[in-house]
């Protein structure tokens, strides 16, 4: 079903202005903290009202300012998974699952959900006695009991440690795999988004920065924010000199390209893994290595290198995997970092 | 000691009964009023809420005699409302047990209302949002989610309300008077016997009210300690 979103709401010192429409069933919203992505989700659910615009899902108009439609959250058939799961602490697991159902169907639907989510042994427990993973299962069961057309996931894994996060993500994948409705996941974590979402909306300071297939945006982000949020560590302002050259003043380097540099290029992005170490003579598109700092991680080493001729403060961020460290240990730090022009992303 | 025994033997226990009865009935009334009004005010606008909150809290900070003045202004048989109630329904507020209850309700109501309100405000707003997206009606959310989650705060409010209602003196003596066996509460009894320098009888009543009050405070601490326990678990 199509999700059509065109909403505006004043929030603090900026306007949240989100507009996209899609028939994709797994949609991600990626943005830094405070960019308005949670607010967007709350407006879809009807917890908050937009100042202007409209929200449609399938045939149904959930909100339309012009037609004075503002459907109550109770009627929207939209499930919302909160980061802390928001289970009612005064009700048992079974009561939590059945709380929004009519009396006649309560028992039957709750039984079905309890079986589906394998929480039979938790049936009579209070939420305070459950682990995080169990709470998430109960919260999902409670949402599914309403058979919603659309499920909203609001940073569902952000407060978890790495090990538990992966566990809960697998659990979530299992439960969503046979869900026929649409899912919108909000997160500031690119891995999460990449894992769950087929289409992606990048939001920054309340505005849609990029929208499209997740895979494409990760491979070829077109904007500075999209590049940063999809994990590109080196995003620097450049000056387009002509169709084949750009000047990166921060690094004191001029890059040459055989392909044409797009007219609107204002930044370039280079992923931290994409540099090639060069010892000896300088080639084209090489950054001279100056002073550097390093940080060792379990499976890779990070270098923060100030280019020798740089006149800016922005260091070059270079990640090198452990199995390739031997070369560095043997030959010492490279003299240059070479940039393959095919790996450079042109950004607005 | 024999003096105390002699007094105890002939003591009229009616002030204890009247105090407890007044406390219980006034608390029951303040309980429902406090919860409903606190719940209503959660949804009202900021200006309305500030003004109403101020008015509803005033009885807590004003001298009880000032409340007594306003209550007499309303319910005295020489005043429109008081005479209307008496002529039409035969209801007498002044110099009656009803007066005891009305005075106690007005004086103790802010304790119930304020405790309920702050308990409601501390309920995780996501719970309410979640309940809405799950299709629960607003009334159902109030009684099945908000009130149960605010239970510890409501409970401590109820206990304080009872303690305050039971010990009310100033407004009660003005509105209900001190009629033995009908409106004479323990606090009024103490004031009366002290006028005759009867330290012994006053002391007995003081002991009774200190014991009850201590029992109430103990209960309150017990309840709030259980609340902390629950929070840690949650």
JSON list of N, CA and C in Angstrom, two decimals, chain B residues 8 22 42 66 95 224:
[
{"chain": "B", "resi": 8, "resn": "UNK", "atom": "N", "xyz": [-10.89, 7.41, 82.42]},
{"chain": "B", "resi": 8, "resn": "UNK", "atom": "CA", "xyz": [-11.11, 6.49, 81.30]},
{"chain": "B", "resi": 8, "resn": "UNK", "atom": "C", "xyz": [-12.45, 5.78, 81.43]},
{"chain": "B", "resi": 22, "resn": "UNK", "atom": "N", "xyz": [-15.90, 11.24, 60.39]},
{"chain": "B", "resi": 22, "resn": "UNK", "atom": "CA", "xyz": [-15.69, 12.42, 59.55]},
{"chain": "B", "resi": 22, "resn": "UNK", "atom": "C", "xyz": [-14.52, 12.20, 58.60]},
{"chain": "B", "resi": 42, "resn": "UNK", "atom": "N", "xyz": [-5.35, 17.55, 33.61]},
{"chain": "B", "resi": 42, "resn": "UNK", "atom": "CA", "xyz": [-4.23, 17.11, 32.78]},
{"chain": "B", "resi": 42, "resn": "UNK", "atom": "C", "xyz": [-4.43, 17.54, 31.34]},
{"chain": "B", "resi": 66, "resn": "UNK", "atom": "N", "xyz": [-10.06, 31.22, 57.81]},
{"chain": "B", "resi": 66, "resn": "UNK", "atom": "CA", "xyz": [-10.47, 31.93, 56.60]},
{"chain": "B", "resi": 66, "resn": "UNK", "atom": "C", "xyz": [-11.41, 31.05, 55.78]},
{"chain": "B", "resi": 95, "resn": "UNK", "atom": "N", "xyz": [-23.66, 24.02, 62.25]},
{"chain": "B", "resi": 95, "resn": "UNK", "atom": "CA", "xyz": [-23.96, 23.32, 63.50]},
{"chain": "B", "resi": 95, "resn": "UNK", "atom": "C", "xyz": [-24.48, 21.91, 63.29]},
{"chain": "B", "resi": 224, "resn": "UNK", "atom": "N", "xyz": [5.09, 3.94, 50.67]},
{"chain": "B", "resi": 224, "resn": "UNK", "atom": "CA", "xyz": [6.03, 4.57, 49.74]},
{"chain": "B", "resi": 224, "resn": "UNK", "atom": "C", "xyz": [7.31, 3.74, 49.63]}
]
